[in-house]
Every structure is written in C-alpha cells, then in structure tokens.
C-alpha cells in the first residue's frame, strides 16, 4: 500500500507538557506551483515550536506537505496557511514557520510567520559557559 498526499494532520500527546521545550524540524523537499506560471516552486521549510498539549506526528506532516505539490500558491499565502493549519492541529505555546524559497527570476524569497498562544511568555534564556571543542580529549 503506497502513501497518498493528505491535508489531515495527526497529533500525539506531549510527553512532557509541564516543560517548555523546543522542537525543530527541517523540511527540505517542499514544492508547490507558481499560481501565475504553473511552474514548480521549491523551498526548505523550517518549523520551530514549543508544544502545549499536542505534538504533530511526522508521517502525517510529510503527507500534508506533499499535498501542496500540485497546488498553485503564492509564497506568502502558503507559508501562512501551513502555519495556521499546524496551529489549529496542535494549539502550541509558540510556533514559527520559516519558508526559504529557491531563486525564481533572480529573487530569493524568505517568509517567516509566527504564532504565540495568548498569555504565553518564553522563559528567560540561560547562558551556560562554553567548553572548547574536544576539551575532553587528553594527550
């Protein structure tokens, strides 16, 4: 049985909902069609989020991303649509989607869209001492 593109995003329960932690995903094979020319557009998507009660399931995310392959989409619209759909599925504390489109007509386009749950504030960043690379090697 082969997989098919799908707009359904599945989730699973956050294993540690009492702790803010950062999930980072790189999706290097995003494609859609230019709504003006019908030519393919290619992008790398970077998804960063801090989950609340739900996390996005990876296979459903892969099939969801695949579902755009034959759709005509402006870069700005598709980036915001993907973010909106992911937020609707997971209701995260914070989510950022960065879409870095490959060159088209001599222009690179990057689109960044963010969502913050009302009332959520990030915890202060903790700066730790840096250790020299290979500091545990002796001899």
PDB file of C-alpha atoms in Angstrom:
ATOM      1  CA  UNK A   1       0.000   0.000   0.000  1.00  0.00           C
ATOM      2  CA  UNK A   2       1.504   3.346  -1.028  1.00  0.00           C
ATOM      3  CA  UNK A   3       1.056   6.652   0.747  1.00  0.00           C
ATOM      4  CA  UNK A   4      -1.001   9.467  -0.706  1.00  0.00           C
ATOM      5  CA  UNK A   5      -0.896  13.219  -0.042  1.00  0.00           C
ATOM      6  CA  UNK A   6      -3.323  14.313   2.664  1.00  0.00           C
ATOM      7  CA  UNK A   7      -4.460  17.514   4.379  1.00  0.00           C
ATOM      8  CA  UNK A   8      -5.045  15.593   7.639  1.00  0.00           C
ATOM      9  CA  UNK A   9      -2.561  16.488  10.374  1.00  0.00           C
ATOM     10  CA  UNK A  10      -2.352  13.936  13.178  1.00  0.00           C
ATOM     11  CA  UNK A  11      -1.060  14.682  16.661  1.00  0.00           C
ATOM     12  CA  UNK A  12       0.057  12.820  19.757  1.00  0.00           C
ATOM     13  CA  UNK A  13       0.096  13.822  23.411  1.00  0.00           C
ATOM     14  CA  UNK A  14       3.053  15.925  24.520  1.00  0.00           C
ATOM     15  CA  UNK A  15       5.110  13.563  26.715  1.00  0.00           C
ATOM     16  CA  UNK A  16       6.237  16.473  28.954  1.00  0.00           C
ATOM     17  CA  UNK A  17       3.538  19.181  28.933  1.00  0.00           C
ATOM     18  CA  UNK A  18       4.844  20.791  32.134  1.00  0.00           C
ATOM     19  CA  UNK A  19       8.127  21.807  30.494  1.00  0.00           C
ATOM     20  CA  UNK A  20       8.754  24.196  27.635  1.00  0.00           C
ATOM     21  CA  UNK A  21      10.985  22.506  25.077  1.00  0.00           C
ATOM     22  CA  UNK A  22      11.860  23.422  21.517  1.00  0.00           C
ATOM     23  CA  UNK A  23      11.084  21.128  18.589  1.00  0.00           C
ATOM     24  CA  UNK A  24      12.954  21.957  15.374  1.00  0.00           C
ATOM     25  CA  UNK A  25      12.186  20.342  12.012  1.00  0.00           C
ATOM     26  CA  UNK A  26      13.752  20.903   8.616  1.00  0.00           C
ATOM     27  CA  UNK A  27      11.634  20.004   5.597  1.00  0.00           C
ATOM     28  CA  UNK A  28      13.918  20.269   2.546  1.00  0.00           C
ATOM     29  CA  UNK A  29      11.554  18.993  -0.149  1.00  0.00           C
ATOM     30  CA  UNK A  30       8.591  21.384  -0.141  1.00  0.00           C
ATOM     31  CA  UNK A  31       7.128  22.035  -3.579  1.00  0.00           C
ATOM     32  CA  UNK A  32       4.104  23.887  -4.899  1.00  0.00           C
ATOM     33  CA  UNK A  33       3.242  25.565  -8.184  1.00  0.00           C
ATOM     34  CA  UNK A  34       3.530  29.217  -9.103  1.00  0.00           C
ATOM     35  CA  UNK A  35      -0.075  30.454  -9.421  1.00  0.00           C
ATOM     36  CA  UNK A  36       0.910  32.727 -12.334  1.00  0.00           C
ATOM     37  CA  UNK A  37       3.021  30.380 -14.497  1.00  0.00           C
ATOM     38  CA  UNK A  38       2.248  26.890 -13.213  1.00  0.00           C
ATOM     39  CA  UNK A  39       5.981  26.251 -12.867  1.00  0.00           C
ATOM     40  CA  UNK A  40       7.214  24.440  -9.747  1.00  0.00           C
ATOM     41  CA  UNK A  41       8.456  26.387  -6.746  1.00  0.00           C
ATOM     42  CA  UNK A  42      10.825  24.709  -4.297  1.00  0.00           C
ATOM     43  CA  UNK A  43      11.502  25.607  -0.673  1.00  0.00           C
ATOM     44  CA  UNK A  44      13.082  24.421   2.524  1.00  0.00           C
ATOM     45  CA  UNK A  45      10.685  24.795   5.453  1.00  0.00           C
ATOM     46  CA  UNK A  46      11.967  25.252   8.994  1.00  0.00           C
ATOM     47  CA  UNK A  47       9.397  24.516  11.684  1.00  0.00           C
ATOM     48  CA  UNK A  48      10.179  25.557  15.256  1.00  0.00           C
ATOM     49  CA  UNK A  49       7.661  25.197  18.041  1.00  0.00           C
ATOM     50  CA  UNK A  50       7.096  24.859  21.757  1.00  0.00           C
ATOM     51  CA  UNK A  51       4.225  22.424  22.201  1.00  0.00           C
ATOM     52  CA  UNK A  52       1.463  22.713  24.759  1.00  0.00           C
ATOM     53  CA  UNK A  53      -0.626  19.528  24.985  1.00  0.00           C
ATOM     54  CA  UNK A  54      -0.090  18.146  21.448  1.00  0.00           C
ATOM     55  CA  UNK A  55       2.807  17.473  19.071  1.00  0.00           C
ATOM     56  CA  UNK A  56       2.499  16.954  15.322  1.00  0.00           C
ATOM     57  CA  UNK A  57       3.011  13.384  14.085  1.00  0.00           C
ATOM     58  CA  UNK A  58       5.785  13.220  11.473  1.00  0.00           C
ATOM     59  CA  UNK A  59       4.276  10.916   8.830  1.00  0.00           C
ATOM     60  CA  UNK A  60       1.086  12.978   8.693  1.00  0.00           C
ATOM     61  CA  UNK A  61       3.221  16.129   8.402  1.00  0.00           C
ATOM     62  CA  UNK A  62       5.111  14.572   5.482  1.00  0.00           C
ATOM     63  CA  UNK A  63       1.855  13.686   3.691  1.00  0.00           C
ATOM     64  CA  UNK A  64       0.412  17.135   4.458  1.00  0.00           C
ATOM     65  CA  UNK A  65       3.469  18.887   2.990  1.00  0.00           C
ATOM     66  CA  UNK A  66       3.239  16.620  -0.076  1.00  0.00           C
ATOM     67  CA  UNK A  67      -0.379  17.739  -0.612  1.00  0.00           C
ATOM     68  CA  UNK A  68       0.821  21.146  -1.882  1.00  0.00           C
ATOM     69  CA  UNK A  69       2.815  19.703  -4.781  1.00  0.00           C
ATOM     70  CA  UNK A  70       0.070  20.283  -7.368  1.00  0.00           C
ATOM     71  CA  UNK A  71      -1.402  23.487  -5.882  1.00  0.00           C
ATOM     72  CA  UNK A  72      -0.812  27.000  -7.143  1.00  0.00           C
ATOM     73  CA  UNK A  73       0.295  29.078  -4.152  1.00  0.00           C
ATOM     74  CA  UNK A  74       1.898  32.437  -3.552  1.00  0.00           C
ATOM     75  CA  UNK A  75       4.838  32.050  -1.146  1.00  0.00           C
ATOM     76  CA  UNK A  76       3.328  34.348   1.463  1.00  0.00           C
ATOM     77  CA  UNK A  77      -0.078  32.665   1.384  1.00  0.00           C
ATOM     78  CA  UNK A  78       1.150  29.073   1.560  1.00  0.00           C
ATOM     79  CA  UNK A  79       3.525  29.807   4.448  1.00  0.00           C
ATOM     80  CA  UNK A  80       0.704  31.359   6.479  1.00  0.00           C
ATOM     81  CA  UNK A  81      -1.728  28.586   5.526  1.00  0.00           C
ATOM     82  CA  UNK A  82       0.677  25.875   6.689  1.00  0.00           C
ATOM     83  CA  UNK A  83       1.276  27.724   9.966  1.00  0.00           C
ATOM     84  CA  UNK A  84      -2.480  28.205  10.504  1.00  0.00           C
ATOM     85  CA  UNK A  85      -3.179  24.513   9.856  1.00  0.00           C
ATOM     86  CA  UNK A  86      -0.396  23.391  12.205  1.00  0.00           C
ATOM     87  CA  UNK A  87      -1.587  25.775  14.927  1.00  0.00           C
ATOM     88  CA  UNK A  88      -5.173  24.517  14.514  1.00  0.00           C
ATOM     89  CA  UNK A  89      -3.989  20.907  14.876  1.00  0.00           C
ATOM     90  CA  UNK A  90      -1.573  21.338  17.794  1.00  0.00           C
ATOM     91  CA  UNK A  91      -2.505  24.588  19.632  1.00  0.00           C
ATOM     92  CA  UNK A  92       1.157  25.212  20.556  1.00  0.00           C
ATOM     93  CA  UNK A  93       2.524  27.738  23.025  1.00  0.00           C
ATOM     94  CA  UNK A  94       4.712  29.115  20.225  1.00  0.00           C
ATOM     95  CA  UNK A  95       5.251  28.210  16.587  1.00  0.00           C
ATOM     96  CA  UNK A  96       7.386  29.740  13.839  1.00  0.00           C
ATOM     97  CA  UNK A  97       7.453  28.607  10.228  1.00  0.00           C
ATOM     98  CA  UNK A  98      10.270  29.861   8.020  1.00  0.00           C
ATOM     99  CA  UNK A  99       9.962  29.156   4.300  1.00  0.00           C
ATOM    100  CA  UNK A 100      13.106  29.693   2.233  1.00  0.00           C
ATOM    101  CA  UNK A 101      12.156  29.510  -1.429  1.00  0.00           C
ATOM    102  CA  UNK A 102      14.729  28.836  -4.101  1.00  0.00           C
ATOM    103  CA  UNK A 103      15.579  31.519  -6.625  1.00  0.00           C
ATOM    104  CA  UNK A 104      12.870  32.492  -9.096  1.00  0.00           C
ATOM    105  CA  UNK A 105      13.614  35.231 -11.648  1.00  0.00           C
ATOM    106  CA  UNK A 106      16.783  36.186  -9.781  1.00  0.00           C
ATOM    107  CA  UNK A 107      14.929  36.653  -6.462  1.00  0.00           C
ATOM    108  CA  UNK A 108      15.144  34.519  -3.321  1.00  0.00           C
ATOM    109  CA  UNK A 109      12.055  34.781  -1.118  1.00  0.00           C
ATOM    110  CA  UNK A 110      12.021  34.015   2.616  1.00  0.00           C
ATOM    111  CA  UNK A 111       8.742  34.155   4.518  1.00  0.00           C
ATOM    112  CA  UNK A 112       8.568  33.914   8.328  1.00  0.00           C
ATOM    113  CA  UNK A 113       5.227  33.537  10.117  1.00  0.00           C
ATOM    114  CA  UNK A 114       4.730  33.175  13.890  1.00  0.00           C
ATOM    115  CA  UNK A 115       2.036  32.258  16.386  1.00  0.00           C
ATOM    116  CA  UNK A 116       2.088  32.883  20.149  1.00  0.00           C
ATOM    117  CA  UNK A 117      -0.576  31.491  22.453  1.00  0.00           C
ATOM    118  CA  UNK A 118      -2.241  34.418  24.280  1.00  0.00           C
ATOM    119  CA  UNK A 119      -0.597  34.956  27.661  1.00  0.00           C
ATOM    120  CA  UNK A 120       2.388  32.690  26.962  1.00  0.00           C
ATOM    121  CA  UNK A 121       5.786  34.170  27.734  1.00  0.00           C
ATOM    122  CA  UNK A 122       9.073  32.452  26.932  1.00  0.00           C
ATOM    123  CA  UNK A 123      11.252  31.511  29.857  1.00  0.00           C
ATOM    124  CA  UNK A 124      14.450  33.563  30.178  1.00  0.00           C
ATOM    125  CA  UNK A 125      17.390  32.137  28.267  1.00  0.00           C
ATOM    126  CA  UNK A 126      20.066  30.566  30.416  1.00  0.00           C
ATOM    127  CA  UNK A 127      23.602  31.281  29.253  1.00  0.00           C
ATOM    128  CA  UNK A 128      25.970  28.445  30.076  1.00  0.00           C
ATOM    129  CA  UNK A 129      29.751  28.505  29.921  1.00  0.00           C
ATOM    130  CA  UNK A 130      31.150  27.394  26.592  1.00  0.00           C
ATOM    131  CA  UNK A 131      33.575  24.486  26.554  1.00  0.00           C
ATOM    132  CA  UNK A 132      36.347  24.375  23.975  1.00  0.00           C
ATOM    133  CA  UNK A 133      35.725  21.793  21.290  1.00  0.00           C
ATOM    134  CA  UNK A 134      37.369  18.485  22.101  1.00  0.00           C
ATOM    135  CA  UNK A 135      38.105  19.662  25.661  1.00  0.00           C
ATOM    136  CA  UNK A 136      37.669  16.085  26.933  1.00  0.00           C
ATOM    137  CA  UNK A 137      40.498  14.736  24.790  1.00  0.00           C
ATOM    138  CA  UNK A 138      43.834  14.428  26.573  1.00  0.00           C
ATOM    139  CA  UNK A 139      47.235  13.627  25.202  1.00  0.00           C
TER     140      UNK A 139
END
